[in-house]
Short mmCIF file of C-alpha atoms in Angstrom, two decimals:
data_model
loop_
_atom_site.label_atom_id
_atom_site.label_comp_id
_atom_site.label_asym_id
_atom_site.label_seq_id
_atom_site.Cartn_x
_atom_site.Cartn_y
_atom_site.Cartn_z
CA LEU A 19 0.86 -11.52 -6.16
CA GLY A 20 -1.97 -10.34 -8.59
CA LEU A 21 0.67 -7.74 -10.29
CA LEU A 22 3.38 -8.68 -13.15
CA TYR A 23 7.12 -7.53 -12.48
CA GLN A 24 6.82 -4.67 -14.65
CA GLU A 25 3.68 -3.25 -12.69
CA TYR A 26 4.67 -4.15 -9.23
CA ARG A 27 7.97 -2.34 -10.01
CA ASP A 28 6.20 0.76 -11.62
CA LYS A 29 4.04 1.10 -8.92
CA SER A 30 6.73 1.07 -6.20
CA THR A 31 8.67 3.46 -7.91
CA ARG A 32 6.08 6.57 -8.46
CA GLU A 33 5.34 6.35 -4.74
CA GLU A 34 8.31 6.58 -4.03
CA ILE A 35 8.70 9.58 -6.35
CA GLU A 36 4.82 10.55 -4.73
CA THR A 37 6.56 10.22 -1.35
CA ARG A 38 9.72 12.42 -2.40
CA ARG A 39 7.49 15.64 -3.20
CA LEU A 40 6.03 15.28 -0.02
CA GLN A 41 8.82 15.58 1.31
CA ASP A 42 10.08 18.18 -0.26
CA SER A 43 7.52 20.09 -0.01
CA GLN A 44 7.56 20.22 3.74
CA THR A 45 9.74 22.16 5.67
CA ASP A 46 10.42 19.28 8.18
CA PRO A 47 11.48 15.60 6.53
CA GLU A 48 10.45 14.68 10.04
CA GLU A 49 6.96 15.78 9.72
CA SER A 50 6.83 12.94 6.44
CA SER A 51 4.31 10.30 6.59
CA PRO A 52 4.70 6.78 7.76
CA SER A 53 5.74 5.30 4.47
CA GLU A 54 9.56 7.67 3.78
CA GLU A 55 12.21 6.91 4.59
CA THR A 56 15.02 7.25 7.60
CA SER A 57 18.28 6.22 8.94
CA SER A 58 17.05 5.03 12.51
CA GLU A 59 15.07 2.25 14.02
CA ALA A 60 14.30 0.90 17.57
CA GLU A 61 14.67 -2.84 17.87
CA PRO A 62 11.16 -4.64 18.34
CA SER A 63 9.82 -5.13 21.92
CA SER A 64 10.77 -8.74 23.22
CA THR A 65 6.98 -9.75 24.47
CA THR A 66 6.76 -9.31 20.01
CA GLU A 67 9.98 -12.35 19.56
CA SER A 68 7.96 -14.20 21.81
CA LYS A 69 4.30 -14.38 19.82
CA ALA A 70 3.50 -17.64 18.41
CA PRO A 71 3.96 -17.21 14.44
CA PRO A 72 0.48 -17.28 12.10
CA GLN A 73 0.61 -17.70 8.72
CA ILE A 74 1.14 -15.21 6.41
CA SER A 75 -0.70 -16.35 3.58
CA LEU A 76 -0.17 -13.40 0.83
CA LEU A 77 2.91 -15.27 -0.64
CA ARG A 78 0.26 -17.85 -1.38
CA ASN A 79 -3.02 -15.73 -2.75
CA SER A 80 -2.06 -15.03 -6.15
CA ASN A 81 -5.76 -12.89 -5.96
CA SER A 82 -3.38 -10.09 -3.57
CA ARG A 83 -2.29 -7.02 -4.60
CA PHE A 84 0.23 -4.30 -3.94
CA ASN A 85 -0.06 -4.61 0.81
CA LEU A 86 1.78 -2.99 2.97
CA TRP A 87 2.95 -4.64 5.48
CA GLN A 88 0.87 -2.96 7.92
CA ASP A 89 -2.37 -4.09 6.17
CA LEU A 90 -2.17 -7.63 6.01
CA PRO A 91 -5.05 -9.06 8.47
CA GLU A 92 -2.17 -11.04 10.47
CA ILE A 93 -0.16 -7.85 11.33
CA ARG A 94 -3.64 -6.14 12.66
CA SER A 95 -5.38 -8.67 14.29
CA SER A 96 -2.08 -9.52 16.28
CA GLY A 97 -1.45 -6.03 17.75
CA VAL A 98 1.71 -5.50 16.99
CA LEU A 99 1.82 -1.83 15.30
CA SER A 100 0.79 -0.68 19.19
CA ILE A 101 4.10 -2.12 20.30
CA LEU A 102 6.17 -1.25 17.65
CA GLN A 103 8.52 2.07 17.00
CA PRO A 104 7.65 3.95 14.34
CA ASP A 105 11.18 3.49 13.11
CA GLU A 106 11.01 -0.49 13.22
CA ILE A 107 7.73 -0.83 11.31
CA LYS A 108 9.10 1.14 8.11
CA LEU A 109 11.89 -1.35 8.18
CA GLN A 110 8.95 -4.27 8.28
CA GLU A 111 8.30 -2.71 5.19
CA ALA A 112 11.55 -2.15 3.12
CA MET A 113 12.15 -6.36 3.98
CA PHE A 114 8.95 -6.85 2.95
CA GLU A 115 8.86 -5.56 -0.36
CA LEU A 116 12.47 -7.25 -0.90
CA VAL A 117 10.17 -10.47 -0.76
CA THR A 118 6.63 -9.14 -2.05
CA SER A 119 8.56 -8.16 -5.40
CA GLU A 120 10.36 -10.86 -5.95
CA ALA A 121 6.86 -12.98 -5.98
CA SER A 122 5.93 -10.42 -8.47
CA TYR A 123 8.90 -11.09 -10.40
CA TYR A 124 9.14 -15.09 -10.27
CA LYS A 125 5.75 -14.18 -11.43
CA SER A 126 6.97 -12.71 -14.43
CA LEU A 127 9.33 -15.25 -14.95
CA ASN A 128 7.26 -18.23 -15.12
CA LEU A 129 5.02 -16.47 -17.21
CA LEU A 130 7.92 -15.47 -19.53
CA VAL A 131 8.89 -19.33 -19.25
CA SER A 132 5.03 -21.08 -19.80
CA HIS A 133 3.38 -18.10 -22.32
CA PHE A 134 6.45 -17.47 -24.40
CA MET A 135 9.59 -19.58 -24.34
CA GLU A 136 8.10 -22.98 -24.03
CA ASN A 137 4.84 -21.94 -27.28
CA GLU A 138 4.27 -24.89 -29.35
CA ARG A 139 4.26 -22.69 -32.45
CA LEU A 140 7.00 -20.72 -31.22
CA LYS A 141 9.09 -24.00 -31.36
CA LYS A 142 8.47 -24.72 -34.51
CA ILE A 143 9.34 -21.27 -35.55
CA LEU A 144 12.63 -21.08 -33.70
CA HIS A 145 16.09 -22.69 -34.73
CA GLN A 146 17.48 -24.65 -31.55
CA SER A 147 20.59 -21.96 -31.99
CA GLU A 148 17.88 -18.80 -32.25
CA ALA A 149 15.79 -20.08 -29.20
CA HIS A 150 19.15 -19.82 -27.13
CA ILE A 151 19.95 -16.98 -27.94
CA LEU A 152 16.78 -15.50 -27.41
CA PHE A 153 16.03 -16.63 -24.19
CA SER A 154 19.78 -17.68 -22.92
CA ASN A 155 19.66 -19.35 -19.64
CA VAL A 156 16.36 -18.07 -18.36
CA LEU A 157 15.94 -21.45 -17.20
CA ASP A 158 18.84 -21.06 -14.75
CA VAL A 159 17.68 -17.79 -13.62
CA MET A 160 13.58 -18.61 -12.44
CA ALA A 161 15.28 -21.32 -10.34
CA VAL A 162 16.98 -19.18 -8.93
CA SER A 163 14.65 -17.04 -8.46
CA GLU A 164 12.58 -19.50 -6.57
CA ARG A 165 14.86 -20.87 -4.52
CA PHE A 166 15.45 -17.29 -3.17
CA LEU A 167 11.74 -16.60 -2.64
CA MET A 168 11.43 -19.90 -0.87
CA ASP A 169 14.10 -18.69 1.46
CA LEU A 170 12.49 -15.39 1.72
CA GLU A 171 8.36 -16.86 2.29
CA GLN A 172 10.10 -19.23 5.04
CA ARG A 173 11.70 -16.31 7.27
CA VAL A 174 8.57 -14.11 6.72
CA GLU A 175 6.57 -17.24 7.91
CA GLU A 176 9.18 -17.91 10.75
CA ASN A 177 7.94 -15.06 13.00
CA ILE A 178 5.03 -12.04 12.56
CA VAL A 179 8.33 -9.68 12.83
CA ILE A 180 10.71 -10.41 10.21
CA SER A 181 13.93 -10.87 11.84
CA ASP A 182 16.59 -9.75 8.76
CA VAL A 183 16.24 -10.79 5.22
CA CYS A 184 20.05 -9.22 3.95
CA ASP A 185 21.35 -13.30 5.07
CA ILE A 186 19.01 -14.25 2.60
CA VAL A 187 20.29 -12.18 0.16
CA TYR A 188 23.66 -12.21 1.20
CA GLN A 189 24.14 -16.20 0.61
CA HIS A 190 22.39 -16.66 -2.44
CA THR A 191 24.14 -13.27 -4.47
CA VAL A 192 27.11 -15.25 -3.06
CA ASN A 193 26.37 -18.60 -4.12
CA HIS A 194 23.51 -18.27 -6.95
CA PHE A 195 23.34 -15.34 -8.71
CA SER A 196 26.62 -15.22 -11.51
CA VAL A 197 23.71 -16.85 -13.07
CA TYR A 198 22.61 -13.66 -13.89
CA ILE A 199 25.95 -11.82 -15.02
CA THR A 200 25.38 -14.75 -18.00
CA TYR A 201 21.64 -13.68 -18.60
CA VAL A 202 22.78 -10.18 -18.99
CA SER A 203 25.76 -9.84 -20.38
CA ASN A 204 24.01 -11.99 -23.50
CA GLN A 205 21.97 -9.16 -23.89
CA THR A 206 23.49 -7.06 -27.00
CA TYR A 207 22.74 -10.96 -29.30
CA GLN A 208 19.51 -11.42 -27.53
CA GLU A 209 18.62 -8.03 -28.93
CA ARG A 210 20.04 -7.86 -31.88
CA ALA A 211 18.38 -11.87 -32.44
CA TYR A 212 15.28 -10.74 -31.53
CA LYS A 213 15.14 -7.32 -34.06
CA GLN A 214 16.22 -9.90 -36.59
CA LEU A 215 13.78 -12.66 -36.18
CA LEU A 216 10.61 -9.66 -36.13
CA GLN A 217 11.94 -8.47 -39.88
CA ASP A 218 13.04 -11.49 -40.99
CA LYS A 219 10.18 -14.50 -39.77
CA PRO A 220 6.48 -13.01 -40.49
CA ALA A 221 5.44 -15.94 -38.75
CA PHE A 222 7.35 -14.87 -35.74
CA ARG A 223 5.91 -11.24 -35.56
CA GLU A 224 2.70 -12.68 -36.29
CA VAL A 225 3.13 -15.23 -33.20
CA ILE A 226 4.72 -12.59 -30.89
CA SER A 227 1.81 -10.40 -31.27
CA GLN A 228 -0.49 -12.63 -30.45
CA LEU A 229 1.03 -14.05 -27.81
CA GLU A 230 1.43 -10.50 -25.98
CA LEU A 231 -2.35 -9.71 -26.64
CA ASP A 232 -3.56 -12.43 -24.76
CA PRO A 233 -4.84 -11.36 -20.97
CA LYS A 234 -2.29 -13.00 -18.84
CA CYS A 235 0.32 -10.13 -20.62
CA LYS A 236 -1.37 -7.44 -19.22
CA GLY A 237 -0.55 -5.03 -22.28
CA LEU A 238 2.64 -5.68 -21.62
CA SER A 239 5.18 -6.86 -24.64
CA PHE A 240 7.45 -9.47 -25.00
CA SER A 241 11.11 -7.61 -24.91
CA SER A 242 9.31 -6.21 -21.04
CA PHE A 243 9.95 -9.83 -20.15
CA LEU A 244 12.79 -10.66 -21.74
CA ILE A 245 14.64 -7.58 -20.12
CA LEU A 246 13.17 -8.28 -16.56
CA PRO A 247 16.53 -9.91 -15.02
CA PHE A 248 18.45 -7.08 -15.73
CA GLN A 249 15.59 -5.20 -13.63
CA ARG A 250 15.79 -7.34 -11.44
CA ILE A 251 19.34 -7.28 -9.90
CA THR A 252 19.86 -3.97 -10.05
CA ARG A 253 16.61 -3.59 -8.61
CA LEU A 254 17.61 -6.27 -5.90
CA LYS A 255 20.26 -4.03 -4.87
CA LEU A 256 18.51 -0.73 -4.29
CA LEU A 257 15.64 -2.32 -2.49
CA VAL A 258 18.83 -3.22 0.19
CA GLN A 259 19.81 0.22 0.02
CA ASN A 260 16.79 0.81 1.39
CA ILE A 261 16.67 -1.27 4.25
CA LEU A 262 20.09 0.30 5.04
CA LYS A 263 19.20 3.70 5.48
CA LYS A 264 16.52 1.67 7.95
CA VAL A 265 18.29 -0.35 10.51
CA GLU A 266 20.05 0.79 13.48
CA GLU A 267 23.37 2.24 13.10
CA LYS A 268 26.17 -0.70 14.35
CA SER A 269 23.86 -2.56 14.13
CA ASP A 270 24.28 -6.95 13.58
CA ARG A 271 21.74 -5.83 10.48
CA GLU A 272 23.32 -3.25 9.33
CA SER A 273 26.24 -5.29 9.10
CA THR A 274 24.54 -7.78 7.26
CA ALA A 275 22.96 -5.28 5.04
CA LEU A 276 26.18 -4.16 4.18
CA ASP A 277 27.71 -7.30 2.97
CA ALA A 278 24.35 -7.93 0.75
CA HIS A 279 25.10 -5.18 -0.69
CA LYS A 280 28.50 -5.05 -1.47
CA GLU A 281 27.94 -8.92 -3.03
CA LEU A 282 24.59 -7.14 -4.92
CA GLU A 283 27.08 -4.39 -6.32
CA THR A 284 29.87 -6.68 -7.70
CA VAL A 285 27.11 -8.86 -9.56
CA VAL A 286 25.42 -5.52 -10.95
CA LYS A 287 28.49 -4.80 -12.24
CA ALA A 288 29.52 -7.60 -13.70
CA CYS A 289 26.73 -7.94 -15.07
CA ASN A 290 26.99 -3.66 -16.56
CA GLU A 291 30.46 -4.79 -17.51
CA GLY A 292 29.35 -7.90 -19.03
CA VAL A 293 27.06 -5.84 -21.73
CA ARG A 294 29.51 -3.29 -22.45
CA LYS A 295 32.31 -6.01 -23.54
CA MET A 296 30.30 -7.54 -25.82
CA SER A 297 29.63 -3.97 -28.18
CA ARG A 298 33.06 -2.05 -27.59
CA THR A 299 34.71 -5.27 -29.15
CA GLU A 300 31.87 -5.14 -32.53
CA GLN A 301 32.18 -0.91 -32.19
CA MET A 302 36.29 -0.56 -31.88
CA ILE A 303 36.42 -3.00 -34.62
CA SER A 304 34.46 -0.96 -36.96
CA ILE A 305 36.32 2.02 -36.60
CA GLN A 306 39.22 0.57 -36.70
CA LYS A 307 38.20 -0.43 -40.74
CA LYS A 308 37.30 3.45 -40.45
CA LEU A 309 40.92 4.94 -39.89
CA GLU A 310 43.49 5.83 -42.75
CA PHE A 311 47.09 7.68 -40.73
CA LYS A 312 48.49 10.37 -42.35
CA ILE A 313 50.45 10.62 -39.62
CA LYS A 314 52.42 7.04 -37.17
CA SER A 315 49.69 4.68 -37.33
CA VAL A 316 48.04 3.84 -33.55
CA PRO A 317 46.74 0.54 -33.09
CA ILE A 318 42.82 1.12 -32.02
CA ILE A 319 41.61 -2.48 -30.74
CA SER A 320 42.84 -2.99 -27.31
CA HIS A 321 41.02 -5.46 -24.51
CA SER A 322 41.02 -2.12 -21.90
CA ARG A 323 40.07 0.84 -24.39
CA TRP A 324 36.68 1.48 -25.37
CA LEU A 325 34.90 4.53 -27.34
CA LEU A 326 33.80 7.64 -24.87
CA LYS A 327 32.13 9.54 -27.49
CA GLN A 328 32.65 10.61 -30.54
CA GLY A 329 31.17 13.46 -33.28
CA GLU A 330 32.37 16.64 -35.99
CA LEU A 331 33.62 19.94 -34.46
CA GLN A 332 34.33 23.04 -36.21
CA GLN A 333 38.34 24.12 -35.71
CA MET A 334 39.56 27.63 -36.40
CA ASN A 335 42.05 28.36 -38.85
CA GLY A 336 45.18 30.40 -38.63
CA PRO A 337 46.81 31.59 -35.66
CA LYS A 338 44.84 33.00 -32.62
CA THR A 339 45.23 36.78 -33.84
CA SER A 340 42.61 35.67 -37.33
CA ARG A 341 39.84 35.54 -34.36
CA THR A 342 37.75 38.91 -36.03
CA LEU A 343 37.56 37.11 -39.71
CA ARG A 344 34.42 35.95 -40.72
CA THR A 345 33.39 32.83 -39.41
CA LYS A 346 32.90 30.96 -42.58
CA LYS A 347 36.93 31.93 -43.34
CA LEU A 348 37.54 30.68 -39.36
CA PHE A 349 36.41 27.12 -39.17
CA ARG A 350 36.81 23.73 -40.65
CA GLU A 351 35.21 20.14 -40.18
CA ILE A 352 37.08 17.86 -37.74
CA TYR A 353 35.96 14.29 -36.79
CA LEU A 354 36.90 13.16 -32.76
CA PHE A 355 37.22 9.65 -31.73
CA LEU A 356 37.76 10.11 -28.28
CA PHE A 357 38.53 6.68 -26.00
CA ASN A 358 39.18 5.67 -22.40
CA ASP A 359 42.93 6.17 -22.69
CA LEU A 360 43.27 8.19 -26.31
CA LEU A 361 42.09 10.63 -28.84
CA VAL A 362 41.73 10.84 -32.10
CA LEU A 363 41.66 14.26 -34.46
CA CYS A 364 40.55 13.54 -37.84
CA ARG A 365 39.21 14.34 -41.46
CA GLN A 366 35.89 12.54 -43.32
CA ILE A 367 37.43 11.52 -46.74
CA PRO A 368 35.11 9.95 -49.17
CA GLY A 369 33.83 6.22 -48.57
CA ASP A 370 32.31 6.69 -45.02
CA LYS A 371 36.08 7.04 -43.86
CA TYR A 372 38.70 9.39 -41.78
CA GLN A 373 42.13 10.77 -42.15
CA VAL A 374 43.85 10.54 -39.03
CA PHE A 375 46.47 13.91 -38.86
CA ASP A 376 47.00 13.59 -34.88
CA SER A 377 46.30 11.78 -31.33
CA ALA A 378 47.50 12.18 -28.02
CA PRO A 379 46.59 9.19 -24.40
CA ARG A 380 43.78 11.16 -23.07
CA GLY A 381 45.32 11.89 -19.68
CA LEU A 382 47.90 14.66 -21.23
CA LEU A 383 45.04 16.60 -22.50
CA ARG A 384 43.63 20.48 -21.26
CA VAL A 385 40.52 22.27 -21.94
CA GLU A 386 40.10 26.22 -21.69
CA GLU A 387 36.12 27.75 -22.26
CA LEU A 388 36.54 31.09 -24.09
CA GLU A 389 34.11 33.97 -22.98
CA ASP A 390 32.67 36.67 -23.66
CA GLN A 391 33.95 36.56 -27.16
CA GLY A 392 31.01 37.64 -29.41
CA GLN A 393 28.82 35.32 -31.48
CA SER A 394 31.14 33.96 -33.45
CA LEU A 395 33.56 32.70 -31.16
CA ALA A 396 30.41 31.72 -28.98
CA ASN A 397 30.48 27.84 -27.55
CA VAL A 398 34.42 27.80 -28.51
CA PHE A 399 36.89 26.53 -26.26
CA ILE A 400 40.60 25.79 -26.71
CA LEU A 401 41.64 22.20 -26.16
CA ARG A 402 45.56 22.03 -25.59
CA LEU A 403 47.62 18.35 -26.71
CA LEU A 404 50.70 18.47 -24.00
CA GLU A 405 52.12 15.68 -25.62
CA ASN A 406 50.42 15.19 -29.12
CA ALA A 407 52.08 12.03 -32.02
CA ASP A 408 55.39 14.70 -32.68
CA ASP A 409 55.75 14.63 -29.34
CA ARG A 410 54.49 18.20 -28.94
CA GLU A 411 52.61 20.34 -27.31
CA ALA A 412 50.27 21.26 -29.88
CA SER A 413 46.80 24.13 -29.32
CA TYR A 414 43.00 23.73 -31.53
CA MET A 415 40.31 26.48 -31.23
CA LEU A 416 37.15 23.94 -31.76
CA LYS A 417 33.49 25.13 -31.59
CA ALA A 418 30.68 23.15 -31.02
CA SER A 419 26.76 23.44 -32.35
CA SER A 420 25.56 24.68 -29.19
CA GLN A 421 26.53 24.93 -25.15
CA SER A 422 25.51 21.80 -24.32
CA GLU A 423 27.54 19.73 -26.59
CA MET A 424 30.62 22.03 -25.90
CA LYS A 425 30.36 21.44 -22.02
CA ARG A 426 29.67 18.05 -23.05
CA TRP A 427 33.13 17.71 -25.31
CA MET A 428 35.14 19.73 -22.37
CA ILE A 429 33.73 17.38 -20.11
CA SER A 430 34.81 14.11 -21.70
CA LEU A 431 38.05 15.52 -22.74
CA ALA A 432 39.27 16.59 -19.30
CA PRO A 433 36.61 14.50 -17.01
CA ASN A 434 38.90 15.98 -13.66
CA ARG A 435 38.04 19.69 -14.71
CA ARG A 436 36.05 20.93 -12.06
CA THR A 437 32.26 21.34 -12.64
CA LYS A 438 29.97 24.11 -12.20
CA PHE A 439 28.92 22.18 -9.10
CA VAL A 440 30.86 20.17 -7.26
CA SER A 441 30.03 15.67 -6.43
CA PHE A 442 28.74 15.00 -3.30
CA THR A 443 31.98 12.33 -3.28
CA SER A 444 33.92 16.29 -2.38
CA ARG A 445 31.35 15.39 0.59
CA LEU A 446 29.63 19.36 -0.12
CA VAL A 447 27.44 20.13 2.78
CA ASP A 448 24.77 21.14 -0.12
CA CYS A 449 24.90 20.42 -3.59
CA PRO A 450 21.88 20.81 -6.04
CA GLN A 451 20.03 17.45 -6.25
CA MET A 452 16.94 16.70 -8.92
CA GLN A 453 15.24 13.54 -9.10
CA CYS A 454 13.84 11.39 -12.38
CA VAL A 455 10.07 11.78 -12.98
CA HIS A 456 10.35 9.85 -17.17
CA PRO A 457 12.92 6.87 -17.80
CA TYR A 458 15.62 8.36 -20.07
CA VAL A 459 17.64 5.38 -22.24
CA ALA A 460 21.42 6.97 -23.02
CA GLN A 461 21.69 8.04 -27.01
CA GLN A 462 25.41 8.31 -26.66
CA PRO A 463 28.15 7.14 -24.76
CA ASP A 464 28.30 10.24 -22.15
CA GLU A 465 24.90 10.08 -21.83
CA LEU A 466 23.65 8.72 -18.56
CA SER A 467 20.20 5.96 -18.72
CA LEU A 468 17.80 6.70 -16.01
CA GLU A 469 14.98 5.13 -14.83
CA LEU A 470 12.31 6.70 -12.26
CA ALA A 471 12.73 7.69 -9.05
CA ASP A 472 16.50 8.04 -9.63
CA VAL A 473 17.44 10.47 -7.06
CA LEU A 474 21.07 12.77 -8.56
CA ASN A 475 22.84 15.22 -7.50
CA ILE A 476 23.74 18.07 -10.28
CA LEU A 477 26.70 18.68 -11.59
CA ASP A 478 26.53 20.91 -14.32
CA LYS A 479 23.66 21.88 -16.49
CA THR A 480 23.46 23.60 -20.14
CA ASP A 481 20.84 26.73 -20.79
CA ASP A 482 19.64 24.89 -23.70
CA GLY A 483 18.29 21.87 -21.47
CA TRP A 484 20.90 19.17 -20.38
CA ILE A 485 22.53 18.45 -17.28
CA PHE A 486 25.79 16.75 -16.09
CA GLY A 487 25.06 14.82 -13.22
CA GLU A 488 25.69 12.03 -10.73
CA ARG A 489 23.55 9.35 -9.56
CA LEU A 490 23.39 8.36 -5.80
CA HIS A 491 22.67 4.75 -6.02
CA ASP A 492 26.15 4.03 -8.06
CA GLN A 493 27.98 7.13 -8.70
CA GLU A 494 27.40 7.00 -12.51
CA ARG A 495 28.12 10.28 -14.42
CA GLY A 496 27.01 11.41 -17.63
CA TRP A 497 24.04 13.31 -19.46
CA PHE A 498 20.75 13.10 -19.94
CA PRO A 499 17.72 16.22 -20.84
CA SER A 500 16.89 18.32 -17.44
CA SER A 501 12.93 17.90 -18.93
CA ILE A 502 13.44 13.96 -17.53
CA GLY A 503 13.57 15.44 -13.88
CA GLU A 504 12.60 17.42 -11.09
CA GLU A 505 14.71 19.62 -8.92
CA ILE A 506 14.55 19.00 -5.06
CA LEU A 507 14.39 21.81 -3.66
CA ASN A 508 14.58 21.25 0.34
CA PRO A 509 17.56 21.58 1.47
CA LYS A 510 16.65 18.91 4.21
CA ILE A 511 15.54 16.61 2.00
CA ARG A 512 19.43 16.86 -0.45
CA ALA A 513 21.11 16.75 3.54
CA GLN A 514 19.76 13.36 3.99
CA ASN A 515 19.39 11.70 0.69
CA LEU A 516 23.48 12.87 0.92
CA LYS A 517 23.85 10.86 4.59
CA GLU A 518 21.79 7.69 3.42
CA CYS A 519 24.45 7.69 0.59
CA PHE A 520 27.23 8.15 2.72
CA ARG A 521 25.84 5.25 5.21
CA VAL A 522 25.51 3.14 2.29
CA HIS A 523 28.50 3.80 0.70
CA LYS A 524 30.97 4.18 4.04
CA SER A 525 32.42 0.87 3.28
CA ASP A 526 33.43 0.89 0.32
CA ASP A 527 35.14 4.65 1.17
CA SER A 528 36.97 2.55 4.37
CA GLN A 529 37.98 0.20 1.80
CA ARG A 530 39.84 2.81 -0.41
CA ARG A 531 41.16 4.72 2.21
CA LYS A 532 43.45 1.33 3.46
CA LEU A 533 44.53 0.73 -0.49
CA GLY A 534 45.47 4.38 -0.74
CA SER A 535 47.36 3.90 2.84
CA ARG A 536 49.09 0.55 1.80
CA ASN A 537 49.59 2.49 -2.00
CA ARG A 538 51.41 4.86 0.28
CA GLN A 539 53.80 2.71 2.58
#
């Protein structure tokens, strides 16, 4: 393909956003354009199956641009578009996008290797260990992509109507895609090494800048090439989801798509866990060094523990009856470290240290918001420790700097507390939704990184511009600025999004029900 994967992906997601905007502005989703999503499918005519497969030259033509399956000359001249049902054409487009995007991805990987990794000047500058950290096992990743693409191309060329691609996705995910876990798990060290090389080696910085200016790179940065494998494995799961929404229910193609999606989900989760594990271990060691215990010491470092949120709040001094006192006398600083299974309450002391004066298991925390208490008690909530470090119940009245900060702490401290809007996992008929129109990178552990065209359920929102949401395709939750998204106003589109989401995750739901049944027995 003429497009590098970064360009292809950006164009594809922008078109997805515009399609959803068009759908949202219509009163009936069925009136949408042929490229829009639907969840039903008609089988192709048997007459079509008997046609001799023509050569589809798109994948071998480096001058080809971003095309639809139905726009290919071979497809138009075959007359097949007059035979297939509209739903089948949409399915063909979804499968074709998976193939063409893999071709674009392989093109970008090849450029990363040939233009950057194998550059002779760069080789002389980098020590072997530095090159290994920077490029990791990208050669393995490229070899896997090449093999995958060859099988996809062969399938496309077998017949003018693509029979399926998810069976190929399944086989390659099970047998070959573990190379992605290795590459992505190295991401933390890769980013650090790249920053260090830019800072310490002017010659490296100069060569990278010159290579980035080459017309081959089309103005794209070196780092945008390094992150390709992680972006691709995540996007591949979404492309399979898109196919799954379009295949006929209870068909063989649905079963194959569900199997492929399940295996990709496993790989993506392993990739995410690999990244988190590397950074979490270092973070826990750093926190442990900063803590001094005024109470009985609690071991902080554990393989199953990680930081969820940390920060300063204001604690009210004295009993609750002293609420009428002035604010400056009422509150003093308190610093919280909240882990997935433990809360540690501290006071900051000189030397960038924190003195721990109380703690409690996260499961034994309760929160309560104070409402209509006047300006001095705005953004104040009660934190109850059902069993603290002294094995007794304790309460703290805490004040946050803003409404969003208060809500973020309350949801992190007590995650099972009901939010303003209920999650789609509760099978709510309607719930506020939005789509991401500007990518966002999480700045805090309780925030959610978002990609273009992500669709989310809105679980809570604040007056100062923050939203707590749940992404539909993977059910991950977190906070993000409201400015990065657009609300989906059409209730029929929201209902359609939920229906598609239930379908994608129905195999997960049935597995959970079976597990729950076994546990009860």
